[in-house]
Amino acid sequence: MRNLVLGLQFGDEGKGKITDFISQEDSVLVRYNGGTNAGHTVVTSKGKFKFHLLPAGSLKAESIVLGNGMVIDPEALVKEIGDVLVENPKLHIYISSAAHVVTRMHRFMDGAQERMRGDMKIGTTSHGIGPTYEEKYSRNGIRIEDLEDENRILRKLKFIRELRSSELQDSPFDDRELEKIARELHEKWNYFSKYVTRTEYFLMDSVNNNRHMVFEGGHGTLLDIDFGTYPYVTSSNTISGALHTGSGISLRKIQRIIGVVKAYTSRVGEGPFPTELHGQEADRLREAGGEYGTTTGRPRRVGWLDIPLVNYAANLNDVDEISITKLDVLGEFKTIRICKSYGNKVKVPVDALLGKAVAEPEYIEMDSWGKMSESEIGHIVETGYDSVPQEMKDYVSMVEKLTGKPVKVISIGQIRESTVVRK
Ligand code: IMP
């Protein structure tokens, strides 16, 4: 089965949990967009694992691929490869020679741009993602394949420095520093060059051999550079179609598209958020859900589940089914709410998402299932969906009704095992 897993909100939907859940020991896992601005935490009985570049199921898969659509920070890459190989020493790793390289200079420019934006700032992760994609599209970028040649890296770095002089004012990047960066990047190349290849060939073979594959979209749909809440978005496409340009595999080859929805909404950084909560209610939800960025540690903005937003995303991605994550967290509240529409004044929901119309969320109120103990969760996991509390079943059915998409999997606790398939 060839699967695509992607998020239908503003990122941090828990895609990693679902990717991990559907991956098998013989799977090929693929990332095709973004870089270390993404982040997944997988909690297993052995502990907590944080990945920013590698797909979430890497701990047990047979092969992982970092596709050409990614922007890769070699420093982070070397660390994550080291970590994953301790747990999964037989893992096969394929890194696209055509993926682009994030350097310290790009991270600096990310910060400089944010400062220059003043009150127009985006709230980026400051990982250099935007500037690296800029380099790619102006055709001045450093690709993974360039790291083979230290002189080529240096030439490119110097050229980029010249082009970007206003962003690099007061920066430490003199010739000596650039030589150091070039040398370090080349050293990293020596470490991972054995994994570098034209990944599209391996992927095409995997498709032809009917391998079990899971493509994992980075970031949520509403962070898509075209369809998200521009300019408060990331610098890559995050919708399903990005899989094709970011990996070389046609979307027609994908047999199942799973949209991941967190039982409530969260967002990091600036931008519109129609169902956002404030004050004590927000604090309660943030604490209960542990809503602090995996990548930046920033407290996330939080709010109720927003159906107009999820439906927009589900349509853009043409999802087949939905997985709902973190349902247990809503047990914190006695009454929970779902936004079913934005009120009559908002004809086009995306206008509210873009901040062009004021959304007045219309809510449905539902009874909660209350806090569940670990043993209750364990019991549900053991015995299956039938043991799920009725209030939670009602919530899941309501999401199905409002989205018109089947909910096939739910997640009700932190650890990897706390995932329940709905028959
Ligand atoms: P950038 O991707 O670092 O340029 O950040 C742009 C915006 O996207 C910021 O608001 C980030 O917080 C947000 N963002 C990027 N990637 C993710 C993600 O994986 N989860 C949540 N927010 C993200």
Coordinates of C-alpha atoms and ligand atoms in Angstrom, one line a residue:
M1 CA 0.0 0.0 0.0
R2 CA 1.3 3.5 -0.9
N3 CA 0.2 6.0 1.7
L4 CA 0.4 9.8 2.1
V5 CA 0.0 11.2 5.5
L6 CA -0.4 15.0 5.9
G7 CA -1.8 17.5 8.3
L8 CA -5.1 19.4 7.8
Q9 CA -4.4 22.3 10.2
F10 CA -1.5 24.6 11.0
G11 CA 1.1 21.8 11.6
D12 CA 1.7 19.8 14.8
E13 CA -1.3 17.7 14.2
G14 CA 0.5 14.5 15.3
K15 CA 1.3 13.3 11.8
G16 CA 4.4 11.6 13.2
K17 CA 2.3 9.4 15.4
I18 CA 0.1 8.2 12.5
T19 CA 3.1 7.8 10.1
D20 CA 4.8 5.7 12.8
F21 CA 1.6 3.7 13.4
I22 CA 1.1 2.7 9.7
S23 CA 4.7 2.0 9.0
Q24 CA 5.9 -1.5 9.0
E25 CA 9.3 -3.2 9.3
D26 CA 9.6 -3.4 5.5
S27 CA 8.4 0.1 4.8
V28 CA 9.9 2.8 2.7
L29 CA 9.3 6.2 4.4
V30 CA 9.7 9.4 2.5
R31 CA 9.9 13.1 3.2
Y32 CA 9.6 15.5 0.3
N33 CA 9.3 19.1 1.6
G34 CA 10.6 21.4 4.3
G35 CA 13.5 20.9 6.7
T36 CA 14.2 21.1 10.4
N37 CA 11.3 23.5 10.8
A38 CA 9.2 20.3 11.1
G39 CA 9.4 18.3 14.2
H40 CA 7.9 15.1 15.5
T41 CA 8.2 13.5 18.8
V42 CA 7.7 9.7 19.0
V43 CA 7.3 8.3 22.4
T44 CA 8.1 4.6 22.7
S45 CA 8.7 2.4 25.6
K46 CA 12.4 3.2 25.1
G47 CA 11.9 6.9 25.5
K48 CA 11.2 10.1 23.6
F49 CA 12.7 10.6 20.1
K50 CA 12.7 13.9 18.4
F51 CA 13.2 14.1 14.6
H52 CA 13.2 17.2 12.4
L53 CA 14.5 15.8 9.1
L54 CA 13.9 12.0 9.3
P55 CA 10.4 10.6 8.9
A56 CA 8.8 9.6 12.2
G57 CA 8.7 5.9 11.5
S58 CA 12.4 5.7 11.0
L59 CA 12.9 3.8 14.2
K60 CA 11.4 0.7 12.7
A61 CA 11.4 1.1 8.9
E62 CA 13.6 -0.6 6.4
S63 CA 14.4 2.4 4.2
I64 CA 14.0 6.2 4.5
V65 CA 14.3 8.8 1.8
L66 CA 14.9 12.5 2.1
G67 CA 13.6 13.8 -1.2
N68 CA 14.7 16.5 -3.5
G69 CA 12.0 18.9 -2.3
M70 CA 13.6 19.2 1.1
V71 CA 16.0 21.8 2.5
I72 CA 18.6 20.0 4.6
D73 CA 20.7 21.3 7.4
P74 CA 23.8 19.0 7.3
E75 CA 24.6 19.5 11.0
A76 CA 21.1 18.3 12.0
L77 CA 21.2 15.5 9.5
V78 CA 24.5 14.1 10.9
K79 CA 23.0 14.1 14.4
E80 CA 19.7 12.5 13.5
I81 CA 21.4 9.8 11.4
G82 CA 23.6 9.0 14.4
D83 CA 20.6 8.8 16.7
V84 CA 18.5 6.6 14.4
L85 CA 21.2 4.1 13.6
V86 CA 21.7 3.3 17.3
E87 CA 18.0 2.2 17.4
N88 CA 17.7 0.9 13.9
P89 CA 21.2 -0.1 12.7
K90 CA 19.9 -1.9 9.6
L91 CA 18.1 1.2 8.3
H92 CA 18.8 2.1 4.6
I93 CA 19.1 5.8 4.1
Y94 CA 18.7 7.6 0.8
I95 CA 19.3 11.4 0.5
S96 CA 18.6 13.2 -2.7
S97 CA 21.6 14.8 -4.3
A98 CA 19.2 17.5 -5.6
A99 CA 17.9 18.6 -2.2
H100 CA 19.1 22.0 -1.0
V101 CA 21.5 22.8 1.8
V102 CA 20.7 25.1 4.7
T103 CA 23.8 26.8 6.1
R104 CA 24.5 29.1 9.1
M105 CA 24.4 32.0 6.7
H106 CA 20.8 31.1 5.8
R107 CA 19.8 30.8 9.4
F108 CA 21.3 34.3 10.0
M109 CA 19.4 35.7 7.1
D110 CA 16.1 34.2 8.4
G111 CA 16.6 36.1 11.7
A112 CA 17.7 39.3 9.9
Q113 CA 14.6 39.2 7.7
E114 CA 12.3 38.8 10.7
R115 CA 14.0 41.8 12.4
M116 CA 13.6 43.9 9.2
R117 CA 9.9 43.0 8.9
G118 CA 9.2 44.7 12.2
D119 CA 5.5 44.4 13.0
M120 CA 5.1 42.4 9.7
K121 CA 7.1 39.6 11.1
I122 CA 6.0 36.0 10.4
G123 CA 7.3 34.3 13.5
T124 CA 9.4 31.8 11.6
T125 CA 11.3 29.0 13.3
S126 CA 14.5 30.9 12.4
H127 CA 16.0 27.7 10.9
G128 CA 16.9 29.3 7.6
I129 CA 14.1 27.6 5.6
G130 CA 12.8 30.7 3.7
P131 CA 16.2 32.0 2.6
T132 CA 17.3 28.5 1.5
Y133 CA 14.2 28.1 -0.7
E134 CA 14.8 31.7 -2.0
E135 CA 18.3 30.5 -3.1
K136 CA 16.8 27.4 -4.7
Y137 CA 14.3 29.4 -6.8
S138 CA 16.8 32.1 -7.8
R139 CA 19.0 29.2 -8.9
N140 CA 21.9 30.2 -6.7
G141 CA 21.4 27.4 -4.2
I142 CA 23.8 24.9 -2.8
R143 CA 22.6 21.4 -3.4
I144 CA 23.6 18.3 -1.5
E145 CA 25.7 17.2 -4.5
D146 CA 27.7 20.4 -4.3
L147 CA 29.1 19.4 -0.9
E148 CA 31.5 17.1 -2.6
D149 CA 33.7 20.0 -3.7
E150 CA 34.8 22.4 -1.0
N151 CA 35.8 25.0 -3.5
R152 CA 32.4 25.0 -5.2
I153 CA 30.7 25.5 -1.8
L154 CA 33.0 28.4 -1.0
R155 CA 32.3 30.1 -4.4
K156 CA 28.6 29.7 -3.9
L157 CA 28.7 31.0 -0.4
K158 CA 30.7 34.1 -1.5
F159 CA 28.3 34.8 -4.3
I160 CA 25.3 34.5 -2.0
R161 CA 27.0 36.8 0.5
E162 CA 27.4 39.4 -2.3
L163 CA 23.8 39.2 -3.4
R164 CA 22.4 39.4 0.1
S165 CA 24.5 42.2 1.5
S166 CA 21.7 44.0 3.1
E167 CA 20.5 41.0 5.1
L168 CA 24.1 40.1 6.0
Q169 CA 25.0 43.5 7.4
D170 CA 26.8 43.2 10.7
S171 CA 27.1 39.5 10.2
P172 CA 30.2 37.4 11.1
F173 CA 30.6 36.0 7.6
D174 CA 34.0 37.3 6.5
D175 CA 36.1 35.2 4.1
R176 CA 37.6 33.2 7.0
E177 CA 34.2 32.3 8.3
L178 CA 33.0 31.2 4.9
E179 CA 36.0 29.1 4.4
K180 CA 35.2 27.5 7.8
I181 CA 31.6 26.8 6.8
A182 CA 32.7 25.3 3.4
R183 CA 35.2 23.0 5.2
E184 CA 32.6 21.9 7.8
L185 CA 30.0 21.2 5.1
H186 CA 32.5 19.2 3.1
E187 CA 33.3 17.2 6.3
K188 CA 29.7 16.4 6.8
W189 CA 29.6 15.3 3.1
N190 CA 32.3 12.8 3.9
Y191 CA 30.1 11.4 6.7
F192 CA 26.9 11.0 4.7
S193 CA 27.9 10.9 1.0
K194 CA 27.4 7.1 1.0
Y195 CA 23.7 7.8 1.3
V196 CA 23.4 10.4 -1.4
T197 CA 21.8 9.4 -4.7
R198 CA 19.2 10.4 -7.2
T199 CA 16.4 9.2 -4.9
E200 CA 13.7 9.3 -7.6
Y201 CA 15.1 6.1 -9.1
F202 CA 15.0 4.2 -5.8
L203 CA 11.4 5.5 -5.3
M204 CA 10.3 4.5 -8.8
D205 CA 11.7 1.0 -8.2
S206 CA 9.9 0.8 -4.8
V207 CA 6.6 1.7 -6.5
N208 CA 7.2 -0.8 -9.3
N209 CA 8.0 -3.5 -6.7
N210 CA 4.9 -2.7 -4.8
R211 CA 6.7 -1.9 -1.6
H212 CA 4.8 -0.6 1.4
M213 CA 5.4 3.2 1.3
V214 CA 4.5 6.1 3.5
F215 CA 5.1 9.6 2.3
E216 CA 5.0 12.1 5.1
G217 CA 4.1 15.7 4.4
G218 CA 5.9 18.3 6.5
H219 CA 3.9 21.1 8.1
G220 CA 0.1 21.6 8.0
T221 CA -2.0 22.4 4.9
L222 CA -2.7 26.0 6.2
L223 CA 1.0 26.7 6.1
D224 CA 1.2 26.0 2.3
I225 CA 2.9 28.8 0.5
D226 CA 0.0 29.1 -2.0
F227 CA -3.1 27.9 -0.2
G228 CA -2.2 28.7 3.4
T229 CA -2.6 31.9 5.4
Y230 CA 0.0 33.9 3.3
P231 CA 2.3 35.5 4.4
Y232 CA 2.1 33.5 7.6
V233 CA 3.1 30.3 6.0
T234 CA 6.2 28.3 5.4
S235 CA 8.2 28.5 2.2
S236 CA 7.2 25.3 0.6
N237 CA 4.0 23.7 -0.7
T238 CA 2.5 21.4 1.9
I239 CA -0.5 20.1 0.0
S240 CA -0.6 16.6 -1.4
G241 CA 0.6 17.7 -4.9
A242 CA 3.9 18.7 -3.4
L243 CA 4.7 15.0 -3.2
H244 CA 5.2 14.8 -6.9
T245 CA 7.6 17.7 -7.3
G246 CA 9.3 16.9 -4.0
S247 CA 10.0 13.3 -4.7
G248 CA 9.5 12.6 -8.4
I249 CA 6.6 10.1 -7.7
S250 CA 3.3 10.9 -9.3
L251 CA 0.4 11.5 -7.0
R252 CA -1.5 9.0 -9.1
K253 CA 0.6 6.3 -7.6
I254 CA -0.7 7.1 -4.1
Q255 CA -3.4 4.7 -3.0
R256 CA -4.5 6.3 0.2
I257 CA -4.3 9.9 1.5
I258 CA -4.7 10.2 5.2
G259 CA -5.5 13.7 6.6
V260 CA -4.4 14.1 10.2
V261 CA -6.6 16.3 12.4
K262 CA -5.8 17.2 16.0
A263 CA -9.0 17.1 18.2
Y264 CA -8.4 20.9 18.7
T265 CA -6.3 23.5 16.9
S266 CA -2.9 24.9 17.5
R267 CA -0.6 27.3 15.7
V268 CA 2.9 28.6 16.2
G269 CA 3.9 32.0 15.0
E270 CA 1.7 34.8 13.7
G271 CA -1.4 34.7 11.5
P272 CA -5.2 34.4 11.6
F273 CA -6.7 31.8 14.0
P274 CA -10.6 32.0 14.1
T275 CA -11.2 29.6 17.0
E276 CA -8.3 30.7 19.2
L277 CA -8.7 30.6 22.9
H278 CA -7.2 33.1 25.3
G279 CA -6.6 33.4 29.1
Q280 CA -7.2 30.5 31.5
E281 CA -9.0 28.3 29.0
A282 CA -6.1 28.5 26.6
D283 CA -3.6 27.8 29.4
R284 CA -5.5 24.8 30.4
L285 CA -5.6 23.4 26.9
R286 CA -2.0 24.2 26.2
E287 CA -0.8 22.5 29.4
A288 CA -3.1 19.5 29.0
G289 CA -1.9 19.0 25.4
G290 CA 1.8 19.9 26.1
E291 CA 1.5 22.5 23.3
Y292 CA 5.1 23.7 23.1
G293 CA 7.0 23.6 19.8
T294 CA 9.1 20.6 19.2
T295 CA 11.4 22.7 17.1
T296 CA 11.4 26.0 18.9
G297 CA 10.0 25.3 22.4
R298 CA 7.6 28.2 21.9
P299 CA 4.2 28.0 23.6
R300 CA 1.7 27.3 20.9
R301 CA -1.5 29.2 20.4
V302 CA -4.5 26.9 20.9
G303 CA -8.2 26.8 20.2
W304 CA -11.2 24.6 19.4
L305 CA -11.5 22.3 16.4
D306 CA -12.3 24.4 13.3
I307 CA -14.3 22.5 10.7
P308 CA -14.4 25.1 7.9
L309 CA -10.5 25.1 8.1
V310 CA -10.4 21.3 8.1
N311 CA -12.8 21.0 5.2
Y312 CA -10.9 23.4 3.1
A313 CA -7.7 21.4 3.8
A314 CA -9.4 18.0 3.2
N315 CA -10.6 19.2 -0.2
L316 CA -7.3 20.7 -1.3
N317 CA -5.6 17.4 -0.5
D318 CA -8.4 15.2 -1.7
V319 CA -8.1 13.0 1.4
D320 CA -9.6 9.6 1.6
E321 CA -9.8 9.4 5.4
I322 CA -9.1 11.2 8.6
S323 CA -7.1 10.3 11.7
I324 CA -7.9 12.2 14.8
T325 CA -5.1 12.7 17.3
K326 CA -4.9 13.8 21.0
L327 CA -8.5 13.1 21.8
D328 CA -7.6 12.4 25.4
V329 CA -6.5 16.0 25.8
L330 CA -10.1 17.3 25.5
G331 CA -11.0 15.2 28.5
E332 CA -9.6 18.1 30.5
F333 CA -12.8 20.0 29.8
K334 CA -16.4 19.3 30.9
T335 CA -17.9 20.8 27.8
I336 CA -16.1 20.9 24.5
R337 CA -16.8 22.9 21.3
I338 CA -16.5 22.4 17.6
C339 CA -16.7 25.3 15.2
K340 CA -19.1 24.2 12.5
S341 CA -19.1 27.4 10.4
Y342 CA -18.0 31.1 10.5
G343 CA -21.5 32.7 10.5
N344 CA -23.5 34.0 7.6
K345 CA -21.3 37.0 6.9
V346 CA -18.4 34.9 5.8
K347 CA -19.3 33.5 2.4
V348 CA -15.9 32.2 1.6
P349 CA -14.2 30.5 4.6
V350 CA -10.7 31.1 3.2
D351 CA -11.3 34.9 3.6
A352 CA -11.5 34.4 7.3
L353 CA -8.4 32.2 7.2
L354 CA -6.6 35.0 5.4
G355 CA -7.8 37.6 7.8
K356 CA -9.9 39.4 5.1
A357 CA -13.1 38.7 6.9
V358 CA -13.9 38.5 10.6
A359 CA -14.9 35.0 11.5
E360 CA -17.6 34.6 14.1
P361 CA -17.3 30.9 14.8
E362 CA -20.6 29.1 15.3
Y363 CA -20.0 26.3 17.8
I364 CA -21.6 23.0 18.6
E365 CA -21.3 22.1 22.3
M366 CA -20.7 18.5 23.3
D367 CA -20.2 16.7 26.6
S368 CA -16.7 15.6 27.3
W369 CA -15.6 12.1 28.3
G370 CA -13.5 13.4 31.2
K371 CA -9.9 12.7 32.1
M372 CA -8.9 9.2 31.4
S373 CA -6.3 7.3 33.5
E374 CA -3.5 5.4 31.9
S375 CA -5.2 2.1 32.8
E376 CA -8.4 3.3 31.1
I377 CA -6.5 4.2 28.0
G378 CA -4.6 0.9 28.2
H379 CA -7.9 -1.0 28.4
I380 CA -9.3 0.7 25.3
V381 CA -6.1 0.0 23.4
E382 CA -6.3 -3.6 24.4
T383 CA -10.0 -4.2 23.7
G384 CA -10.5 -1.9 20.8
Y385 CA -12.9 0.9 19.6
D386 CA -16.0 -0.6 21.3
S387 CA -14.5 0.4 24.7
V388 CA -14.2 4.0 23.7
P389 CA -16.4 6.3 25.9
Q390 CA -19.7 7.1 24.3
E391 CA -19.0 10.9 24.4
M392 CA -15.8 10.4 22.5
K393 CA -17.6 8.2 19.9
D394 CA -20.1 11.0 19.5
Y395 CA -17.3 13.5 19.0
V396 CA -15.7 11.3 16.3
S397 CA -19.1 10.8 14.6
M398 CA -19.7 14.5 14.6
V399 CA -16.3 15.1 12.9
E400 CA -17.3 12.5 10.3
K401 CA -20.7 14.1 9.7
L402 CA -19.3 17.6 9.4
T403 CA -16.4 16.7 7.1
G404 CA -18.1 13.9 5.1
K405 CA -14.9 11.8 5.5
P406 CA -14.5 8.6 7.4
V407 CA -12.5 8.7 10.6
K408 CA -10.5 5.4 10.6
V409 CA -7.9 5.9 13.3
I410 CA -7.9 7.8 16.6
S411 CA -5.1 8.5 19.0
I412 CA -5.9 8.8 22.7
G413 CA -2.5 9.0 24.6
Q414 CA 1.1 10.0 24.2
I415 CA 2.7 6.6 23.7
R416 CA 3.0 5.0 20.3
E417 CA 0.7 2.1 21.4
S418 CA -2.3 4.4 22.3
T419 CA -3.7 4.4 18.8
V420 CA -7.0 2.7 18.0
V421 CA -8.4 1.6 14.7
R422 CA -12.1 2.2 14.2
K423 CA -13.8 -0.7 12.7
Ligands
IMP1 P1 9.4 28.7 8.7 O1 8.8 27.5 8.1 O2 10.5 28.5 9.7 O3 9.8 29.8 7.7 O4 8.2 29.4 9.6 C1 7.0 29.9 8.9 C2 5.8 29.7 9.8 O5 5.4 28.3 9.7 C3 6.0 30.0 11.3 O6 4.8 30.5 11.8 C4 6.3 28.6 11.9 O7 6.0 28.6 13.2 C5 5.4 27.8 11.0 N1 5.8 26.4 10.9 C6 6.7 25.9 10.0 N2 6.8 24.6 10.2 C7 6.0 24.2 11.1 C8 5.6 22.9 11.7 O8 6.1 21.8 11.3 N3 4.6 23.0 12.6 C9 4.1 24.1 13.0 N4 4.4 25.3 12.6 C10 5.3 25.3 11.6

